[in-house]
């Protein structure tokens, strides 16, 4: 029998007491942002609980980490503090604990209906890195752009390939996405034209939120990598395929990506995901020792993308994938990132790359689903798409099915607005 | 007759009253960092002058921008505030102005010997972008890695090509650089090995420091781009060529660069560089309208790289180049960066890319100078180098020769320490 909360939680809610994802919100438009966890249809204001002296454990007693406009300070405290916060909150919110349950005035201050508050970007992101960790995605892109003979470069099987992304343009779910303008060309040898992107795409990703991090010059050992990951979010790495194709040789993606990247407002902790660990297949060739894990871990997280086409109300599911389809684990990604001495800081974001599965209906972007626009995708109601049109809304959801509860990520959505 | 200061400035100083570059320092190890300008052998503590009420102009009267640990808030105020600060400081420091000159106790608090203070990273860098704006560098790299037939991709002549760099590992001049470890390979088709980089290189660059910036979705017009650039620094984009060669296809440089990037502590303002504007040759093919400038501007800045080899005292000059050898202007770089709607923030850093000139002794990195290690470079004292050895120190300097004075950048240096 799973533990329950005095807060009513619907059986299909993403946010039961087993989850308690962390975020940041403003109760009123003019309020200061402050940390929260989600439970059912409510947000729990952690600054109120801290003011009431309810974080009495050794790690949180003397910190102002819940009186901050983002979670970075809390992230910097590390896993012992994260576990203490989670245990404290699970106890305070449980059905048989009276402290908060029977204190009507505190409860009214601390528990606010989610529908009435504004959710914000939960972290100040110092650096954002995007990996390329799905073999299915790497193969499909390789076949499309370099041909079927040798679709994946040899380096891909040895390195969790990644590039630096743009941190300033990361936005929270619900923020509109303005169609980027830029240069594109019919082929790398043809002269370019300039205009709004005609190949605007989503990329279904998740991202790891970094905890304490490391000093410059001191790599994080793979055996300690998990202690530097607080949790996961859903991420849409919006991509303008035409801009990207023209610009990316030889230094990688730039303006084809940097116009917007959307993340979900709630960070689901690795602690909440613990029951959903999934063991990946053996990696062949075996990775270098600095990437070799005693017990490699993925998480069994069902992911879904739907589109609400411009002018419609109804959403059509366009893909169903799973986090466990990745080849490289998030701990391998993190260890690789620091092996050269690069320093990670609290709040850094490590995107997984597009999470494509093996089947035709589990591909993580329109580039793959429509084979670069050659096979239009049928949506409900006699509507079809190659790439996104102005007014289209893209909605990602993700969840793990537990025994009598769901651990979910809520949603990560954005609607396309026309170019200026 | 150029204006002079009551502070004694040697004729070969980089920091006469005509320059007044901005930086951040700590007077004592335990002090709070605060903004400064350099003059001769002194730093001027701007927090002291602000406390004395000496910034009385309309833009600076009511701001705490000089009571900050970095210049970001000042940068966000924009060119009118920058010009006001410069004019105020030039007046206060001039030989015929008594306010500071004749106030011994204020002078003692405000003017500190540079040799006694610690210079810090002057900005909090939200995002760092590195361009690839020298045609000579692009051609040499292309010939080395893709052959002499078609060394430069067609896109290069239409786009100021760039990639996102790592912001966390940007350090101030004088910080040691730890040799990175990583994967490398004899060729893209050979299995990799792991170890300390054997091809550690410098890249001679400058970088633009961004001022106000723009909102997401609102590109900066090329005609306004200069108002978003506060000034320039020297930058060494340290590069591990073996790591970079193995990892960079298809998503660009990552761990081959992210272990350290060094910038000079003093930001020389565009206002101080105004007398050294140099007009670039016409660009053919002509750029798109969003990159077309009425009056394209480079700056005539002489750049020099020297190496103090491990165990030696004497520095050998290894290259002499000039900022004006770039193809794309910094205003074109900035306009391109935002054309897709990407937002820039105060303190963002835009590296120019390696500044190679046309001659064999004006190449901006060892990769080019030694043709990827095939032609060792002779240094003074019967010493030679292909790439950098542990203990080597690399020193960049840059300056403009004015009429009776020098506008200089000081130095940007770092010494290589062995891998852990
Ligand atoms: Ca991606
Ligand atoms: Ca560079
Ligand atoms: Mg993006
Ligand atoms: Mg670098
Ligand atoms: Ni960044």
Short mmCIF file of C-alpha atoms and ligand atoms in Angstrom, two decimals, chain B residues 128 130-131 163 203 205 235 237 239 257 353-354, ligand 2:
data_model
loop_
_atom_site.label_atom_id
_atom_site.label_comp_id
_atom_site.label_asym_id
_atom_site.label_seq_id
_atom_site.Cartn_x
_atom_site.Cartn_y
_atom_site.Cartn_z
CA UNK B 128 30.19 32.67 -24.69
CA UNK B 130 33.28 31.78 -30.59
CA UNK B 131 33.29 32.90 -34.22
CA UNK B 163 29.71 27.80 -32.23
CA UNK B 203 44.42 30.43 -30.40
CA UNK B 205 41.71 35.83 -30.50
CA UNK B 235 41.36 35.97 -25.58
CA UNK B 237 40.96 29.91 -26.84
CA UNK B 239 42.64 24.07 -27.92
CA UNK B 257 38.07 23.60 -26.09
CA UNK B 353 38.04 33.20 -33.80
CA UNK B 354 41.75 32.81 -34.38
CA1 LIG C 2 38.56 29.57 -31.48
#
